[in-house]
Short mmCIF file of C-alpha atoms in Angstrom, two decimals:
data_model
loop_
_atom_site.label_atom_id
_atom_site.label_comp_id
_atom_site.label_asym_id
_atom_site.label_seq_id
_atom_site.Cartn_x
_atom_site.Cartn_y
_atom_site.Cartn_z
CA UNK N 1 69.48 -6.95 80.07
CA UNK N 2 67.05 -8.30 82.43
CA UNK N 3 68.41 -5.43 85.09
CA UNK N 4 67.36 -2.63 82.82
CA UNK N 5 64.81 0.32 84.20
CA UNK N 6 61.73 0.77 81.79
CA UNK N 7 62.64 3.69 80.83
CA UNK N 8 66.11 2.55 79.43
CA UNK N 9 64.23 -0.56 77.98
CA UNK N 10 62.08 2.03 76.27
CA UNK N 11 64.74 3.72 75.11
CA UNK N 12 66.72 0.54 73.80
CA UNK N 13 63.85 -0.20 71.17
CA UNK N 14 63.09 3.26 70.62
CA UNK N 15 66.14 3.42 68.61
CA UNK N 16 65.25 -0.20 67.18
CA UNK N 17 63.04 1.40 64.77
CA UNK N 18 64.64 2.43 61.48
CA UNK N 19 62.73 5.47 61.34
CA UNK N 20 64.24 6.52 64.33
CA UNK N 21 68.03 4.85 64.13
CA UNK N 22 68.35 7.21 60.45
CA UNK N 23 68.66 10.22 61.86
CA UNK N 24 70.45 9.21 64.47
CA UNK N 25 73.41 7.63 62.36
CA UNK N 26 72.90 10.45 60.41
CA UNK N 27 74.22 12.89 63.38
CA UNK N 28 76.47 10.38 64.78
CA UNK N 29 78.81 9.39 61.35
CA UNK N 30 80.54 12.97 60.68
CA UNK N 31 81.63 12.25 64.56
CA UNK N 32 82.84 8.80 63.63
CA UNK N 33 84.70 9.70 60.33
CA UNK N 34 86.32 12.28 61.86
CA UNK N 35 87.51 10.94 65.33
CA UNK N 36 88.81 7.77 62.80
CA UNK N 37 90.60 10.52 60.58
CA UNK N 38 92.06 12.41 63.53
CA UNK N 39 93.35 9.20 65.16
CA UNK N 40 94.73 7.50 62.21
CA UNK N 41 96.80 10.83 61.42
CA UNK N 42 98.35 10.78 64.96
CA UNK N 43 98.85 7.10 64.73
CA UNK N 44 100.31 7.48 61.14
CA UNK N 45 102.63 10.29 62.57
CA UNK N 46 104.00 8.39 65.61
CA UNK N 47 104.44 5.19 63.79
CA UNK N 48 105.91 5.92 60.35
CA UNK N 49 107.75 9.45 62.06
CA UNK N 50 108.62 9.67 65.37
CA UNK N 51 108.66 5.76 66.38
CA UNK N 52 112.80 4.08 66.26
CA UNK N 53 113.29 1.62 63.45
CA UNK N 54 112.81 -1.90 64.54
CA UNK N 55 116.00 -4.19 66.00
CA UNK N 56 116.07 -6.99 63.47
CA UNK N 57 113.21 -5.72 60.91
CA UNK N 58 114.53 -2.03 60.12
CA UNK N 59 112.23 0.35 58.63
CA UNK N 60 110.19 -3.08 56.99
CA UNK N 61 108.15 -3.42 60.32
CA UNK N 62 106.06 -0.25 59.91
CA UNK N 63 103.56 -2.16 58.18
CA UNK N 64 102.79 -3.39 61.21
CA UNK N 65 100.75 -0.30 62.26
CA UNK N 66 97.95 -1.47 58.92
CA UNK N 67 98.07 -5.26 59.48
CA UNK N 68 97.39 -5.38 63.56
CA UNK N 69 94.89 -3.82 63.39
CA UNK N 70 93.15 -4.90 60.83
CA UNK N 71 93.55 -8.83 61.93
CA UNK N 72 92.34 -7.60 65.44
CA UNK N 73 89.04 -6.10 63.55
CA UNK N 74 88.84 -8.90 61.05
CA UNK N 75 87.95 -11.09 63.95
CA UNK N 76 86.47 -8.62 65.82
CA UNK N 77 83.84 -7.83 63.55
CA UNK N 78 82.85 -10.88 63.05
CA UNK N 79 81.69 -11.24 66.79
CA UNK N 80 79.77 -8.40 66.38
CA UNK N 81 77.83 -9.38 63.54
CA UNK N 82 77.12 -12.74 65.86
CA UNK N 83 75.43 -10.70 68.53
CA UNK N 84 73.30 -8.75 66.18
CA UNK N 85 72.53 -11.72 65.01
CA UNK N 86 71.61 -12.89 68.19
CA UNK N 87 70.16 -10.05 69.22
CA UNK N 88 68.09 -10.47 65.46
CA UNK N 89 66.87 -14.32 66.45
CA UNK N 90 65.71 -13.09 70.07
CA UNK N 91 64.09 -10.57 69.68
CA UNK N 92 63.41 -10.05 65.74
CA UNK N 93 64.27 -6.63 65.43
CA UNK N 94 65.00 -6.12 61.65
CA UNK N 95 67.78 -3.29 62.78
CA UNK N 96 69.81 -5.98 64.08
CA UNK N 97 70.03 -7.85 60.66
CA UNK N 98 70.84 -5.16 58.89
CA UNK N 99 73.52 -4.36 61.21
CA UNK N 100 74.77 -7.65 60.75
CA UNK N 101 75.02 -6.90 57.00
CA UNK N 102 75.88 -3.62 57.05
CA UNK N 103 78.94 -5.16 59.15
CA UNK N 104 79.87 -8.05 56.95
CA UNK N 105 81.61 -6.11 54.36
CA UNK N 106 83.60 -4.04 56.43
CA UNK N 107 84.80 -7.38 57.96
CA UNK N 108 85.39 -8.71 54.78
CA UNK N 109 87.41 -5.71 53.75
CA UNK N 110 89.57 -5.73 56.84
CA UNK N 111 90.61 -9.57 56.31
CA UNK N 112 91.84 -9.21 52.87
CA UNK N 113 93.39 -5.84 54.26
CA UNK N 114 95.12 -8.21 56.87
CA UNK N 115 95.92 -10.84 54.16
CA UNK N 116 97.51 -7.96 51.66
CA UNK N 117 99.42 -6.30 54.46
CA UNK N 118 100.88 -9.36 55.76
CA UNK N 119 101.90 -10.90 52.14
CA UNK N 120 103.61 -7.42 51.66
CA UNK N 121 105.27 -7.84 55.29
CA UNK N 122 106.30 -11.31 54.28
CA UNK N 123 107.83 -11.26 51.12
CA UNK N 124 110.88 -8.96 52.64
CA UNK N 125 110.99 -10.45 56.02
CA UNK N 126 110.25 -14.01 55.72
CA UNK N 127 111.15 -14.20 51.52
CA UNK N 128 107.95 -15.53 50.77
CA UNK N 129 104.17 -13.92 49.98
CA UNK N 130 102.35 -17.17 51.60
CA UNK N 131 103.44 -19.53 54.07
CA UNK N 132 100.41 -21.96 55.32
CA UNK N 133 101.05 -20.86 58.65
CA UNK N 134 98.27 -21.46 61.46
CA UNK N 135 97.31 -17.33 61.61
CA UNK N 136 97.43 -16.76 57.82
CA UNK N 137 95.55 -19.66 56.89
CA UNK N 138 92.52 -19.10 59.59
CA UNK N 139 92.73 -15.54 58.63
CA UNK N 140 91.99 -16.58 54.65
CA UNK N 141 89.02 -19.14 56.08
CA UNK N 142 87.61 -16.27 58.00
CA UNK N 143 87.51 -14.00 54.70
CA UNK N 144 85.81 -16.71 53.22
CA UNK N 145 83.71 -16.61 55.75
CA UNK N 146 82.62 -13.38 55.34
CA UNK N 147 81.91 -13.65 51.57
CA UNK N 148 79.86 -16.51 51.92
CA UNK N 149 77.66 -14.64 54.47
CA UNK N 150 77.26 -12.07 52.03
CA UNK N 151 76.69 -14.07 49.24
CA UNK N 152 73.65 -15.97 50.79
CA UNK N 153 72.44 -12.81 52.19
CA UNK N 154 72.28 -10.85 49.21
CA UNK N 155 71.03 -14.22 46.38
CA UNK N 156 68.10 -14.09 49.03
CA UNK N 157 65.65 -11.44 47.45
CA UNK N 158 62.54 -11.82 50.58
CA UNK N 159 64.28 -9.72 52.75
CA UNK N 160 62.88 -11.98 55.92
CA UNK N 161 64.28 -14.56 54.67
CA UNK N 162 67.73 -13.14 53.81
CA UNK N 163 67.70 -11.50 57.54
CA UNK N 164 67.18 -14.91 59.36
CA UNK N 165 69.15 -17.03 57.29
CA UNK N 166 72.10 -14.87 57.77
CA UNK N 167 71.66 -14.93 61.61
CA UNK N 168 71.19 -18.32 61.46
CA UNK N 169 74.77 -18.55 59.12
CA UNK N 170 76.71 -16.36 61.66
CA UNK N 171 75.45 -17.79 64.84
CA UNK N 172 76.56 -21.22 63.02
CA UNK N 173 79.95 -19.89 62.09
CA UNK N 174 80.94 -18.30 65.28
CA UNK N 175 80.71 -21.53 67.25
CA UNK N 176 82.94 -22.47 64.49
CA UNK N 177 85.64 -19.72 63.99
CA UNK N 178 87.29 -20.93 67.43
CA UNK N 179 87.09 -24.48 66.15
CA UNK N 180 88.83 -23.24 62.79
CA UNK N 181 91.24 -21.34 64.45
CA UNK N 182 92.38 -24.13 66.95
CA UNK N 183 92.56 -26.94 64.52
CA UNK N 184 94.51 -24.56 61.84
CA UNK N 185 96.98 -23.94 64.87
CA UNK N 186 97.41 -27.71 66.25
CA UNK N 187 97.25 -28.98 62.22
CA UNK N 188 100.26 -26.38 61.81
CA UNK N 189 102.02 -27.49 64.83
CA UNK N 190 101.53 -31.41 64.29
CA UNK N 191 103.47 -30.96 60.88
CA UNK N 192 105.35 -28.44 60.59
CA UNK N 193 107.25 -28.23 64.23
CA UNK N 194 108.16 -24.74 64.77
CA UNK N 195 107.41 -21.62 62.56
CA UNK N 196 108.36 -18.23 62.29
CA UNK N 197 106.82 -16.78 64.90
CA UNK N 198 104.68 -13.75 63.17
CA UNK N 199 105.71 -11.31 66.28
CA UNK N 200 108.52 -9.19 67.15
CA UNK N 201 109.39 -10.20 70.56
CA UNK N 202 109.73 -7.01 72.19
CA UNK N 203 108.03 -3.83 71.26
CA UNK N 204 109.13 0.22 72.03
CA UNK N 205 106.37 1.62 73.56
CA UNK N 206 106.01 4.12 71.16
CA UNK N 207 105.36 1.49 68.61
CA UNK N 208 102.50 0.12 71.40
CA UNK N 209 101.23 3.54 71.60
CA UNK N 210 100.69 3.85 67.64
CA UNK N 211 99.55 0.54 67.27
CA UNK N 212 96.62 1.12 69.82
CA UNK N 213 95.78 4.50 68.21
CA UNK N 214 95.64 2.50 65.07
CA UNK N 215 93.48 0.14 66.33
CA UNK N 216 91.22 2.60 67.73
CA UNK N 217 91.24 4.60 64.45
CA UNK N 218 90.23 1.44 62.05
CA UNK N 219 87.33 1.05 64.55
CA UNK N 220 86.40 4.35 64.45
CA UNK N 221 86.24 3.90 60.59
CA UNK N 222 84.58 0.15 60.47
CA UNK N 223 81.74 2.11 63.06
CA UNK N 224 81.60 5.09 60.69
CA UNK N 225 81.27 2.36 57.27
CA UNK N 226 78.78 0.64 58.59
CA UNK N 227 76.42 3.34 60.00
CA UNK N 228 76.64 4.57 56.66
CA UNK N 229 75.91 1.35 54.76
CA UNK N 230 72.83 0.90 57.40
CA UNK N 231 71.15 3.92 56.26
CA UNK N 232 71.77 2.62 52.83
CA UNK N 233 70.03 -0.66 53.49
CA UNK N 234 67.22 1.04 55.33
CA UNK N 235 66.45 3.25 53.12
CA UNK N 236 66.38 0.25 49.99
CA UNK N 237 63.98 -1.79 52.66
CA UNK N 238 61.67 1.08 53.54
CA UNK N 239 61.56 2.99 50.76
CA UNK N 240 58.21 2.82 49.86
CA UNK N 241 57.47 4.24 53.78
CA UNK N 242 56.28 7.58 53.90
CA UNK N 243 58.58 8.80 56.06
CA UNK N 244 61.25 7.84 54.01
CA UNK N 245 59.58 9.67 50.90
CA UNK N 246 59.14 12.73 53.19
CA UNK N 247 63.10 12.97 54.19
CA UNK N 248 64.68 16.23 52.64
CA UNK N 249 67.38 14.09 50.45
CA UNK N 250 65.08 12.24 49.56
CA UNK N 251 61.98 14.38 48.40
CA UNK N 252 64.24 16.68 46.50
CA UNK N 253 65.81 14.24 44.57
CA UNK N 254 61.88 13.25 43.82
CA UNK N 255 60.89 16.65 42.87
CA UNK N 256 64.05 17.18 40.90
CA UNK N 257 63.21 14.31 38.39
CA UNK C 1 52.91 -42.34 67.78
CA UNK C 2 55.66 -41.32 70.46
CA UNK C 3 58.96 -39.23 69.37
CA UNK C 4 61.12 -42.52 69.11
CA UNK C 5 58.67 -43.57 66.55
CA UNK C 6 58.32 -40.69 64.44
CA UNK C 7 62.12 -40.24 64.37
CA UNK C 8 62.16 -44.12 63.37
CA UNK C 9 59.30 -43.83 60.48
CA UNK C 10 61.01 -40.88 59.04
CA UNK C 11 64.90 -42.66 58.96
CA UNK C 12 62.68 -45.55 57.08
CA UNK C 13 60.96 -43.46 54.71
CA UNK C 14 64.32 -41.58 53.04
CA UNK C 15 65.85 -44.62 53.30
CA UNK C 16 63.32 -46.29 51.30
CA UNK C 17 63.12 -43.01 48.85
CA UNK C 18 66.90 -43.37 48.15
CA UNK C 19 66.74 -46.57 47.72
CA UNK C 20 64.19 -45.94 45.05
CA UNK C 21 67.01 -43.48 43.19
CA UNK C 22 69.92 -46.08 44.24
CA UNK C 23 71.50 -44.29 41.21
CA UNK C 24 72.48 -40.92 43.28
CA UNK C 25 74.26 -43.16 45.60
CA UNK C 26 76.49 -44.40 42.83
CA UNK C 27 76.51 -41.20 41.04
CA UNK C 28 78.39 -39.88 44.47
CA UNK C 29 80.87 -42.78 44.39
CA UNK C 30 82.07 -42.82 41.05
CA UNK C 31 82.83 -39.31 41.48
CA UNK C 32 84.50 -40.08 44.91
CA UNK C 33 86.80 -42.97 42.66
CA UNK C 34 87.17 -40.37 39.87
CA UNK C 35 88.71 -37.27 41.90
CA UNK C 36 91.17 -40.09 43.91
CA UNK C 37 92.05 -41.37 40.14
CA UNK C 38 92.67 -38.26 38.93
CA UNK C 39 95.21 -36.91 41.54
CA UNK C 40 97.95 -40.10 40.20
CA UNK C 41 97.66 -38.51 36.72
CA UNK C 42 98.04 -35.03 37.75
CA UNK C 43 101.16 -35.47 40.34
CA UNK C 44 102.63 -38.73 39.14
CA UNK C 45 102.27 -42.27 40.34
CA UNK C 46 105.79 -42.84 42.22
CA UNK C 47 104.43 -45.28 45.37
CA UNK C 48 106.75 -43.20 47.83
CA UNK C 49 104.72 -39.93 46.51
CA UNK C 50 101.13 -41.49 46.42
CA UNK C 51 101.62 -42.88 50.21
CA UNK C 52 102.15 -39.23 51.37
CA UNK C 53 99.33 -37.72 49.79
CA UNK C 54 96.79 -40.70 50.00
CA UNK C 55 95.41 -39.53 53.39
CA UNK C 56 94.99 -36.31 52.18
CA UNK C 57 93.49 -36.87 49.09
CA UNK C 58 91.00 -39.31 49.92
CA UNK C 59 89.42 -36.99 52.55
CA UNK C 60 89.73 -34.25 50.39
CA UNK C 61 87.70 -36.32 47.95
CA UNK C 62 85.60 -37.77 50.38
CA UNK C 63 84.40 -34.69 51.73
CA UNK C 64 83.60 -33.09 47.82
CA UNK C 65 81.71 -36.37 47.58
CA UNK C 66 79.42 -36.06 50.62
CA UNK C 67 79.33 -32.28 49.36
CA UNK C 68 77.69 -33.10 46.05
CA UNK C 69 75.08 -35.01 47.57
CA UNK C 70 74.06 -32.81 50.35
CA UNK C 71 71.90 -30.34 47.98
CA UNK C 72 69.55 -33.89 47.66
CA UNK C 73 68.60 -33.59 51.60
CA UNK C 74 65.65 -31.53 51.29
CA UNK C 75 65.08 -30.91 47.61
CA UNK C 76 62.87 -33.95 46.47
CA UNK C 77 60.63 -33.01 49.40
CA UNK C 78 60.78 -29.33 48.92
CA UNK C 79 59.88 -29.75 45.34
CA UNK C 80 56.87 -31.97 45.98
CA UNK C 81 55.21 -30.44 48.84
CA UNK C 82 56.15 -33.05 51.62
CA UNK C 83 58.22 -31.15 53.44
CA UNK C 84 56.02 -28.44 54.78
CA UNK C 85 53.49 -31.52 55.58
CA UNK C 86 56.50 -32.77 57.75
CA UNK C 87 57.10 -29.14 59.50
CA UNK C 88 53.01 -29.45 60.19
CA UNK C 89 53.32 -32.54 61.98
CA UNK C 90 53.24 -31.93 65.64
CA UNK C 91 56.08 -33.22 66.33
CA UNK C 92 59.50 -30.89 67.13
CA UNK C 93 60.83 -30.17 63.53
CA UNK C 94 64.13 -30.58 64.76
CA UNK C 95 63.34 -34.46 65.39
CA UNK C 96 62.38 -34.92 61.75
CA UNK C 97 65.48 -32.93 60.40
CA UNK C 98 67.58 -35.62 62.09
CA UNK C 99 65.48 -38.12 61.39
CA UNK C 100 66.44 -37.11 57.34
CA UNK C 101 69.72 -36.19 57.93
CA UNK C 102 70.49 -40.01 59.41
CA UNK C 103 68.85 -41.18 56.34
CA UNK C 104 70.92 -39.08 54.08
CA UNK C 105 74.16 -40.10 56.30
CA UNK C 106 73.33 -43.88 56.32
CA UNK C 107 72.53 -44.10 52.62
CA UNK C 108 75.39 -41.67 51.69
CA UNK C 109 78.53 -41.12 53.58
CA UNK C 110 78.54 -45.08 54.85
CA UNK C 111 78.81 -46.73 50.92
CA UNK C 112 81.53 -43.80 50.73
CA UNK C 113 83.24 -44.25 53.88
CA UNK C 114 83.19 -48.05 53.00
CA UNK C 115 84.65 -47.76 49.45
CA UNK C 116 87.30 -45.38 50.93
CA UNK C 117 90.04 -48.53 51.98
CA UNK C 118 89.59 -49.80 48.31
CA UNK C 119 90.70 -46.39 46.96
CA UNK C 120 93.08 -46.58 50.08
CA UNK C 121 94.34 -49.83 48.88
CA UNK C 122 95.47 -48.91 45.60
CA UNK C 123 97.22 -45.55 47.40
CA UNK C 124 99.29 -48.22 48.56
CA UNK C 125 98.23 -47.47 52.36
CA UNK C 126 98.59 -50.27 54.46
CA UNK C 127 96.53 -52.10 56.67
CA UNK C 128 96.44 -49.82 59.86
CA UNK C 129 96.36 -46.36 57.61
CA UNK C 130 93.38 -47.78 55.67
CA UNK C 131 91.67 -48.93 58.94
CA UNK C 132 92.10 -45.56 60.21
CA UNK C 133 90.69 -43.46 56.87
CA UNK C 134 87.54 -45.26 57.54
CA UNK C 135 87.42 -44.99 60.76
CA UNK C 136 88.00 -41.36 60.77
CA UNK C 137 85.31 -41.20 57.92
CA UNK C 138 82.79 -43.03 59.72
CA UNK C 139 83.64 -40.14 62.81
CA UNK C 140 83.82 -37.65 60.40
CA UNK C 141 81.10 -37.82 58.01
CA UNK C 142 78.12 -37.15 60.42
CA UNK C 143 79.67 -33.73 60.96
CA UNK C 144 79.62 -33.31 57.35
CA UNK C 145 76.00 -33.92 56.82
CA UNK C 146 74.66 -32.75 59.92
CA UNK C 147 76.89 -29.16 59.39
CA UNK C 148 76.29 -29.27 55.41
CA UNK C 149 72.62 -30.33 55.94
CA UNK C 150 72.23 -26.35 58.07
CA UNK C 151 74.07 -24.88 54.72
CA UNK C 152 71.64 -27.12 52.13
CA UNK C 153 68.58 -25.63 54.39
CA UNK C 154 69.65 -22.49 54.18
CA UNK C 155 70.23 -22.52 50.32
CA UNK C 156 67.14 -24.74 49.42
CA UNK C 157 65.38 -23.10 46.11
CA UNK C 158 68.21 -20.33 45.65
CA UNK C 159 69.83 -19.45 42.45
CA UNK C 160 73.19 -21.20 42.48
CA UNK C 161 72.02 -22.75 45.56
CA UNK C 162 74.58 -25.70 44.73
CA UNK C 163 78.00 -23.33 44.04
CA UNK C 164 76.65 -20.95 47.35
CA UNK C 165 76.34 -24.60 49.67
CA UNK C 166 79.93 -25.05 48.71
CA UNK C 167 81.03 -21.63 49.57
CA UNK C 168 78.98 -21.21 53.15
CA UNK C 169 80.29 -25.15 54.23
CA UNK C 170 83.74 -25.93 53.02
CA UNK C 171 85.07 -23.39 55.32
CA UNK C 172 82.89 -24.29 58.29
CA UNK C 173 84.28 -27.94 57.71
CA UNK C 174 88.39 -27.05 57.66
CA UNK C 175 88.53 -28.61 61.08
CA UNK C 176 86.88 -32.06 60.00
CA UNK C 177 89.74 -32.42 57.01
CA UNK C 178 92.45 -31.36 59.34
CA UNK C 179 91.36 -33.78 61.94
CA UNK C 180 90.53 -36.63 59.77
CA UNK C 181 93.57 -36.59 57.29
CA UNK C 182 95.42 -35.99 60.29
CA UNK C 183 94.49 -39.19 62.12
CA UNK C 184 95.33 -41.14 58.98
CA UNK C 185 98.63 -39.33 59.07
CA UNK C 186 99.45 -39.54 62.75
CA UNK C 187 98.76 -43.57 62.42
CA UNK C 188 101.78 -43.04 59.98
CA UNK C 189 104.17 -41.43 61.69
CA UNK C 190 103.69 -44.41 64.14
CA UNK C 191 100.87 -42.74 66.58
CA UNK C 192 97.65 -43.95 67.53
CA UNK C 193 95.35 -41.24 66.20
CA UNK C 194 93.17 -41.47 68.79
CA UNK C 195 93.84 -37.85 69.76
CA UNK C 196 92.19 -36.41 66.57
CA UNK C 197 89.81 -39.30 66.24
CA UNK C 198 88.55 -37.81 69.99
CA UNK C 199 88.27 -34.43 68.59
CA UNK C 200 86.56 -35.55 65.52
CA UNK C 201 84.13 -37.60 67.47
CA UNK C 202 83.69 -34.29 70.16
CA UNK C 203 82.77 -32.29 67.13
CA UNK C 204 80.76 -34.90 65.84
CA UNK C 205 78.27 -34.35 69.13
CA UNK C 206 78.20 -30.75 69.25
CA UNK C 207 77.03 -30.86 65.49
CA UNK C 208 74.71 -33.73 65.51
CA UNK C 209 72.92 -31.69 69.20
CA UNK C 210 73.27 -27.89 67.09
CA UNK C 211 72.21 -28.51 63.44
CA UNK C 212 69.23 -30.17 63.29
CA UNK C 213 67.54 -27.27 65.41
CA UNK C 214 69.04 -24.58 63.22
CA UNK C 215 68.58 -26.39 60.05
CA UNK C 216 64.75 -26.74 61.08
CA UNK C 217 64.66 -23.47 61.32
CA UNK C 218 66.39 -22.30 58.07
CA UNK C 219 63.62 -24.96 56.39
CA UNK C 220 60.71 -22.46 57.50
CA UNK C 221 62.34 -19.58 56.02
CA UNK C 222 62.46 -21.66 52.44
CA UNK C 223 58.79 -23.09 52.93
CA UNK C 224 57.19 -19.32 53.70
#
């Protein structure tokens, strides 16, 4: 950070304001949405048409190509709402908070996605929906995790209140996701010896390939979401600004009531 | 009046206060003896049975107990003005948030911890398992209040402020329960413990250096 030329500083904050970060989400979500659409089709092609069946799993394993990569965002996301909220604490910008929020539910979404997907992978493979295995049962915490940071953000109606305090919830929960995550795993191993392992050992690297395009298609989308659900929240917090009154979507809809 | 003392005059004043409403206090145990009563009458009372899950269930009830209680850390104060007299003061805020959160510990989570080997008694633990739950409770608990106490800040004066505390802590405090039931169970299968007691007590530091400083803060976003 400290590195930065002024002119790139300038340009860091100049986007910082919300009256300036609208448009540009504006112009940069069609990109998003449709880079996420183009990857998940080739992704969705290669894995459910043109990659082989798996060794032990058969055709069952496909499933695979929804629930990696929504665990890896799951987790993922979460980290990012931490440095925004970071980011939010240092240097109160009120972007950053919003980010944070407008991220929460996409992380939310991709955990029970994760949770769904792997029940579904479970019930055929291992013959069960739910087994308290070390992954699963961090995963659920972390989903739980994510509603409770959006249910004290949004029972907080002053909106500098709800920004901090949900900065000050994720910077508390992502010392403690690694914490979670380790004592789930050694709690798991202390009792229950060895589990299935939830990996196939060896992967085709066609599989790899449409597992990564996956992956970078589901955070194509969660970028896409939550540029969208940022505008959304700027526009409830500013909306009595004038600029916001004097944005074409806006003033029509005005002059149409 | 130097840090030491402030810290000092403010563990004497909650302590003082809750002694004053010595009712909460037992309030917080019976419910403690009620939730370990009830779990006999729910999943039977064979001794084998009751053994196996009297860890578990006393730190499960243990932790709902200190739970219930944490929403009293800042109310009274919060309600009656005192508490943005005590973020005036100029001393760090974060000295007089742990000044009140020892309080609350001492005057809660000890009588709990200590009733736990009664409760553990009639699970039919013995000696060493017993010795353990309140050791591991006496580890434990700090984490619980000092962790919980950040949550009960960052509720104070909500709607549902009570049901939310429960949802933003209980997940943040998985790795006390696994670490604390699992000492109790380790010193049955025959080990010492001490490996989870460690971790307990590691956590115990990083929680009782973090929170206060981040629960101070979450108290000036209630008092503005």
């Amino acid at each position: 950070m400290d590195k930065q030329t002024p002119s790139s500083r300038w340009h860091l904050f100049h986007f910082a304001a919300p009256s300036t970060f609208y448009p540009l989400a504006g112009k940069a979500i069609p990109w998003f949405t449709g880079l996420a659409a183009l990857l998940a089709l080739i992704g969705l092609w290669l894995g459910m048409a043109v990659a082989p069946g798996d060794a032990q799993q058969g055709e069952g394993y496909r499933i695979i190509f929804l629930h990696v990569p929504t665990s890896w965002m799951a987790m993922f996301i979460y980290i990012v709402m931490a440095f925004w909220s970071v980011i939010h604490i240092v240097w109160k910008t009120r972007l950053s908070a919003l980010m944070a929020q407008a991220l929460a539910p996409t992380g939310a979404w991709m955990a029970l996605m994760s949770l769904v997907t792997g029940a579904l992978w479970g019930k055929p493979m291992w013959g069960t929906w739910w087994v308290w295995d070390a992954r699963l049962t961090s995963m659920l915490l972390l989903f739980f995790l994510y509603l409770g940071f959006i249910a004290l953000t949004r029972s907080i109606d002053d909106p500098e209140r709800s920004d901090q305090a949900g900065s000050i919830l994720a910077l508390v929960g992502v010392f403690n996701v690694p914490v979670i995550y380790f004592s789930v795993y050694w709690w798991n191993t202390l009792h229950q010896g060895a589990s299935v392992s939830t990996k196939g050992s060896s992967m085709a690297a066609m599989m790899l390939l449409a597992m990564l395009l996956m992956s970078l298609a589901a955070w194509m989308y969660s970028i896409a979401t939550c540029l969208r659900r940022v505008r959304l929240l700027i526009l409830q917090r500013e909306s009595t600004n004038r600029w916001v009154q004097e944005l074409p979507e806006i003033a029509n809809t005005i002059k149409a009531e | 009046m130097g840090l030491v003392r402030f810290f000092c005059s403010i563990v004497a004043r909650d302590l003082l206060l809750s002694w004053r409403q010595r009712g909460d206090v037992l309030v917080g145990l019976m419910f403690f003896a009620l939730v370990a009563t009830l779990f006999p009458l729910a999943v039977g009372p064979e001794p084998a049975g009751l053994l196996r899950i009297g860890p578990g269930v006393l730190w499960v009830a243990a932790l709902l107990a200190n739970l219930l209680a944490l929403p009293r850390l800042f109310h009274g104060d919060w309600q009656d003005g005192s508490l943005e007299l005590l973020l005036l003061t100029p001393f760090p805020s974060g000295v007089m948030v742990a000044g009140k959160m020892m309080a609350h510990w001492l005057s809660t989570s000890i009588p709990l911890a200590l009733a736990a080997p009664l409760l553990g008694i009639q699970y039919g633990l013995p000696s060493e398992q017993w010795l353990m739950l309140l050791a591991s409770l006496l580890v434990g608990t700090p984490i619980i209040t000092t962790l919980g106490g950040v949550g009960a800040a960052l509720t104070l004066g909500l709607r549902q402020g009570e049901v939310l505390l429960a949802l933003l802590v209980l997940p943040l405090l998985a790795p006390v329960l696994i670490f604390g039931s699992g000492a109790v169970a380790a010193v049955a299968a025959g080990q010492s413990g001490m490996a989870e007691l460690s971790l307990l007590a590691a956590l115990a530091c990083a929680a009782i250096f973090l929170a206060p400083w981040l629960a101070a803060q979450a108290l000036r976003l209630a008092i503005e």
